XYZ file of C-alpha atoms in Angstrom:
356
model
C -75.534 -40.740 99.782
C -71.770 -42.427 100.269
C -68.897 -40.387 100.143
C -66.077 -41.199 98.201
C -63.228 -43.005 99.686
C -59.683 -42.170 99.706
C -57.556 -44.493 97.364
C -56.432 -48.078 99.154
C -59.030 -47.520 101.746
C -62.081 -49.572 102.170
C -65.245 -48.288 101.337
C -67.564 -47.510 105.061
C -70.923 -46.206 105.121
C -71.394 -42.875 107.134
C -72.788 -45.527 110.294
C -70.409 -48.163 109.591
C -67.248 -45.532 110.012
C -68.991 -43.737 113.335
C -69.560 -47.013 114.656
C -65.521 -47.811 114.214
C -64.693 -44.434 116.193
C -66.934 -45.146 118.745
C -65.286 -48.347 119.700
C -61.797 -46.785 119.203
C -62.811 -44.481 121.669
C -64.227 -46.394 123.999
C -62.112 -49.431 125.484
C -63.997 -52.323 126.533
C -65.826 -52.887 130.039
C -63.183 -53.243 132.595
C -60.274 -52.881 131.044
C -58.228 -49.563 131.168
C -55.532 -48.250 128.405
C -51.899 -47.873 129.000
C -52.067 -44.017 129.202
C -54.958 -44.521 131.596
C -53.108 -46.421 133.783
C -50.381 -44.014 133.848
C -52.411 -41.045 134.547
C -54.124 -42.985 137.786
C -50.351 -44.237 138.839
C -49.279 -40.344 138.684
C -52.325 -39.319 140.092
C -51.428 -41.829 143.234
C -48.107 -41.211 143.648
C -48.652 -37.337 143.384
C -51.355 -37.697 146.123
C -49.166 -38.999 148.398
C -45.815 -37.815 147.373
C -44.387 -40.982 147.041
C -41.798 -42.019 143.872
C -42.573 -44.901 141.831
C -39.191 -46.784 142.554
C -38.292 -48.260 146.073
C -36.483 -45.552 148.230
C -33.466 -47.366 148.526
C -31.361 -44.283 148.891
C -31.237 -41.444 150.870
C -29.314 -38.029 149.835
C -27.124 -36.435 152.385
C -26.977 -32.962 151.518
C -23.815 -31.758 153.821
C -24.334 -28.247 154.941
C -27.301 -26.695 152.440
C -26.681 -23.124 151.833
C -22.404 -23.608 152.363
C -21.775 -25.739 149.167
C -19.413 -23.611 147.902
C -17.012 -23.648 151.068
C -17.544 -27.561 151.619
C -13.914 -28.085 150.481
C -12.911 -25.279 152.994
C -15.636 -26.851 155.959
C -13.637 -30.289 155.437
C -10.115 -29.022 156.615
C -11.746 -28.627 160.813
C -13.629 -32.162 160.094
C -10.639 -33.748 158.734
C -8.055 -31.898 161.435
C -10.225 -33.226 164.610
C -10.811 -36.432 163.231
C -6.944 -36.732 162.905
C -5.995 -35.199 166.154
C -9.048 -37.507 167.703
C -7.594 -40.741 166.419
C -3.843 -39.651 167.815
C -4.956 -38.953 171.006
C -7.625 -41.556 171.898
C -5.082 -44.409 170.428
C -2.357 -42.552 172.794
C -4.574 -43.038 175.400
C -5.502 -46.550 174.813
C -1.590 -47.031 174.009
C -0.503 -45.552 177.262
C -3.023 -47.609 179.710
C -2.383 -50.978 177.950
C 1.780 -50.104 178.150
C 1.749 -49.077 181.824
C 0.787 -51.828 184.165
C 0.554 -48.801 187.010
C -2.145 -47.228 184.823
C -4.326 -50.528 185.182
C -6.840 -48.962 187.260
C -10.596 -48.174 187.562
C -10.168 -44.706 186.821
C -8.085 -45.220 183.385
C -10.642 -47.951 182.349
C -13.053 -45.703 182.269
C -10.956 -42.985 180.529
C -9.992 -46.010 177.918
C -13.933 -46.914 177.433
C -14.525 -43.004 176.608
C -12.263 -42.876 174.462
C -13.215 -46.062 172.650
C -16.552 -44.262 172.098
C -14.608 -41.195 170.870
C -12.776 -43.013 168.354
C -16.289 -44.336 167.334
C -18.128 -41.563 167.368
C -16.030 -39.627 164.975
C -15.355 -42.930 162.762
C -19.307 -42.951 162.208
C -19.704 -39.652 160.747
C -15.827 -37.608 159.502
C -15.439 -40.394 156.233
C -18.490 -39.880 155.035
C -18.992 -36.271 155.513
C -15.281 -35.955 154.144
C -16.411 -37.993 150.694
C -19.643 -35.456 150.507
C -17.408 -32.636 150.725
C -14.473 -33.952 148.573
C -16.411 -35.835 146.006
C -19.468 -35.176 146.132
C -20.901 -38.683 147.209
C -23.930 -38.068 148.805
C -25.915 -41.069 148.499
C -26.572 -43.539 151.366
C -29.101 -46.842 151.217
C -31.883 -46.795 153.574
C -30.349 -49.610 155.594
C -26.794 -47.581 156.245
C -28.249 -44.653 157.114
C -30.403 -46.177 159.837
C -27.331 -48.198 160.853
C -25.198 -45.225 161.109
C -27.937 -43.925 163.214
C -28.296 -46.443 165.300
C -24.886 -46.720 166.115
C -24.147 -43.078 166.636
C -27.252 -42.556 168.847
C -25.807 -45.732 170.971
C -22.839 -44.764 171.433
C -23.869 -40.974 172.616
C -25.951 -42.795 175.105
C -23.292 -44.950 176.180
C -20.940 -41.758 176.482
C -23.502 -40.496 179.040
C -23.422 -43.681 180.693
C -19.333 -43.718 181.380
C -19.892 -40.013 182.314
C -21.965 -41.117 185.352
C -19.842 -43.895 186.510
C -17.003 -41.641 186.498
C -18.953 -39.483 188.678
C -19.713 -42.377 191.140
C -15.658 -43.334 190.845
C -14.781 -39.695 191.869
C -17.303 -39.686 194.287
C -16.038 -43.252 196.064
C -12.585 -42.086 195.623
C -12.886 -38.698 197.815
C -15.806 -39.881 200.069
C -14.676 -43.375 200.785
C -11.206 -43.701 199.706
C -10.308 -46.544 202.440
C -13.107 -48.660 200.727
C -12.005 -47.485 196.612
C -10.398 -50.744 196.221
C -12.824 -52.934 197.078
C -15.896 -51.307 195.823
C -14.443 -50.551 192.270
C -12.590 -53.006 190.855
C -11.464 -53.866 187.359
C -13.999 -56.442 186.877
C -16.695 -54.081 188.385
C -15.916 -51.378 186.274
C -16.103 -54.079 182.862
C -19.541 -55.243 184.215
C -20.487 -51.500 184.516
C -19.095 -50.992 180.829
C -21.305 -54.000 179.382
C -24.508 -52.873 181.660
C -23.940 -49.386 179.736
C -23.624 -51.128 176.492
C -26.777 -52.852 176.605
C -28.673 -49.970 178.318
C -28.131 -47.963 175.200
C -28.661 -50.821 172.601
C -32.153 -51.671 174.406
C -32.904 -47.816 173.775
C -31.799 -47.075 170.473
C -33.200 -50.425 168.822
C -37.078 -48.824 168.831
C -35.406 -46.215 166.455
C -34.629 -47.689 163.255
C -37.290 -50.501 163.888
C -40.049 -47.817 163.632
C -38.282 -45.540 161.347
C -38.193 -48.659 158.803
C -42.259 -48.959 158.830
C -42.589 -45.771 157.559
C -43.366 -44.439 154.041
C -40.955 -41.798 152.487
C -41.400 -38.709 150.606
C -40.414 -38.194 147.031
C -37.925 -35.981 148.054
C -35.275 -37.908 149.942
C -32.491 -35.092 150.370
C -31.290 -35.335 154.369
C -29.991 -32.085 155.321
C -27.212 -32.647 157.609
C -23.872 -34.386 157.028
C -25.021 -38.063 158.564
C -28.268 -39.722 159.426
C -29.159 -37.947 162.249
C -32.618 -39.450 164.052
C -34.837 -36.069 163.414
C -33.414 -35.367 160.343
C -34.400 -38.850 159.228
C -37.734 -38.513 160.353
C -38.355 -35.211 158.511
C -38.262 -36.671 154.940
C -41.260 -39.246 156.246
C -44.459 -38.753 154.701
C -45.984 -41.319 157.069
C -47.635 -39.840 160.726
C -44.004 -39.188 163.104
C -45.764 -38.820 166.022
C -44.600 -42.238 167.649
C -40.960 -41.442 166.254
C -40.953 -37.958 168.042
C -42.486 -39.324 171.345
C -40.264 -42.146 171.847
C -37.143 -40.134 171.196
C -38.375 -37.490 173.518
C -39.561 -39.698 176.449
C -36.287 -41.710 175.913
C -33.651 -38.933 176.005
C -35.634 -36.965 178.643
C -35.627 -40.067 180.941
C -32.157 -41.383 180.359
C -30.384 -38.275 180.053
C -32.338 -36.701 182.921
C -31.503 -40.034 184.754
C -27.780 -39.898 184.337
C -27.385 -35.697 185.150
C -29.260 -36.308 188.437
C -26.969 -38.996 189.048
C -24.122 -36.856 188.532
C -25.350 -33.844 190.257
C -26.091 -36.357 193.107
C -22.359 -37.779 193.353
C -20.903 -34.111 192.620
C -23.271 -32.561 195.628
C -22.144 -35.540 197.876
C -18.439 -34.859 197.039
C -18.386 -31.100 197.390
C -19.994 -31.488 200.818
C -17.158 -33.726 201.824
C -14.311 -30.994 200.106
C -16.096 -28.927 202.200
C -15.453 -30.385 205.228
C -12.037 -30.702 204.973
C -9.742 -28.581 206.852
C -6.487 -28.706 205.147
C -6.493 -26.397 202.400
C -3.965 -28.824 200.446
C -6.063 -31.694 200.562
C -8.846 -29.433 199.535
C -7.036 -28.789 196.791
C -6.178 -31.964 195.679
C -9.469 -33.555 196.175
C -10.844 -30.591 193.510
C -8.222 -31.076 190.710
C -9.011 -34.948 190.614
C -12.565 -33.638 189.652
C -11.581 -30.978 187.206
C -10.727 -33.171 184.192
C -14.162 -35.086 184.768
C -16.107 -31.819 184.772
C -14.658 -30.127 181.593
C -15.404 -33.318 179.672
C -18.679 -33.368 181.095
C -19.309 -30.091 179.803
C -17.536 -30.756 176.519
C -20.320 -33.463 176.007
C -23.601 -31.729 177.273
C -23.035 -28.754 176.580
C -23.142 -28.920 172.601
C -25.945 -31.659 173.022
C -28.034 -29.391 174.877
C -27.408 -26.705 172.261
C -28.168 -28.872 169.538
C -31.525 -30.106 170.992
C -32.869 -26.516 172.196
C -32.097 -25.137 168.239
C -33.933 -28.028 166.640
C -36.829 -27.784 168.988
C -37.140 -23.909 169.562
C -35.055 -22.443 166.996
C -37.492 -22.249 164.016
C -36.254 -18.878 162.785
C -32.322 -19.942 162.496
C -30.889 -20.846 159.568
C -30.213 -24.621 158.385
C -26.751 -24.153 158.383
C -26.641 -23.015 161.983
C -28.126 -26.470 163.022
C -26.201 -28.781 160.961
C -22.700 -26.616 162.377
C -24.059 -27.083 166.000
C -25.116 -30.977 165.561
C -21.526 -31.715 164.460
C -19.668 -29.520 166.855
C -21.523 -31.852 169.336
C -20.197 -35.173 167.701
C -16.584 -33.441 166.590
C -15.250 -31.880 169.546
C -15.944 -34.206 172.279
C -13.796 -36.588 170.544
C -11.056 -34.031 169.724
C -10.650 -32.527 173.678
C -11.180 -35.446 175.694
C -8.093 -37.202 175.410
C -6.134 -33.507 175.327
C -8.263 -32.958 178.823
C -7.258 -35.914 180.292
C -3.628 -35.745 179.297
C -3.363 -32.345 180.634
C -5.681 -32.497 184.203
C -4.903 -36.428 185.069
C -1.033 -35.908 186.436
C -0.298 -39.969 185.685
C -1.161 -39.787 182.300
C 0.750 -36.664 181.473
C 3.939 -37.941 183.229
C 3.639 -41.030 180.766
C 2.959 -39.214 177.999
C 6.441 -37.231 178.520
C 7.898 -40.169 179.290
C 7.254 -41.218 175.731
C 7.369 -38.162 173.650
C 10.459 -36.960 175.172
C 12.497 -40.223 174.755
C 15.605 -39.575 172.743
């Protein structure tokens, strides 16, 4: 028995209607409907926690938990940057201007000043964009470049401190041969070696990271692209990255600290043999500036590394503040330390600042 059809619709039998319904429900073999394709893609993306779009940008979050105070936090950032630029540019100007300062020790101070300017410049302008304008985006390539440059400069600073320790060792333990052992040309060559070593050690970091897949949430809890902070947003196997960074830091910084400790143990032994109290004091004074700079460089870095690895219960903003102190304090304080502790530099600064 046929059912009456609605006006404007063709007359189909019950069997024909059922067959048409089945054809609509079952797509042809080997094909998928658009909705099913979308569902499969969503399931796949959810499984691996990827986004459907290419991960072309990261988001630098600044200091999470202290967003309300970003404007106030920007004040010490900008102040330290300005002091750092002024102090280090002043050092470079004095050494280039004064012929009497064209010596190995002051060339090393200039190399350190250049790394200090680079460190603060790689970090502070982007941090201020986050604090002032909420511009948090950074391209993947830009992030990896910033990370590479920061870590390269950091390793170069460590190498320069080793050369400075050797410079002080020769000046105190073998003063008669100082001019022949450490020439300006030799300092330039040692600086080049330090740069090449830093590049070779740090180049694998961005290369290893570029091979990793990144998660849907590409928010980096930091004001800059630091290696471990970037690694944490990867959804791939980060074992090789973590092992390489640990080994390279342990080996390179370990060797640098060992050489510095060896230099100063020989210096202390030589100082203790000096009978004259005045000469004893003079020898110690020549090392004071370098020791202060070393403490300013290595102590915040050591604290940052320890809190990252063992301070799981510490609030994230504490980690971030320590990491930024490591990058902001040495560039700001190093020129001040050398300006106060080095008599020749102090005299030259007075000569230019006290002119009428």
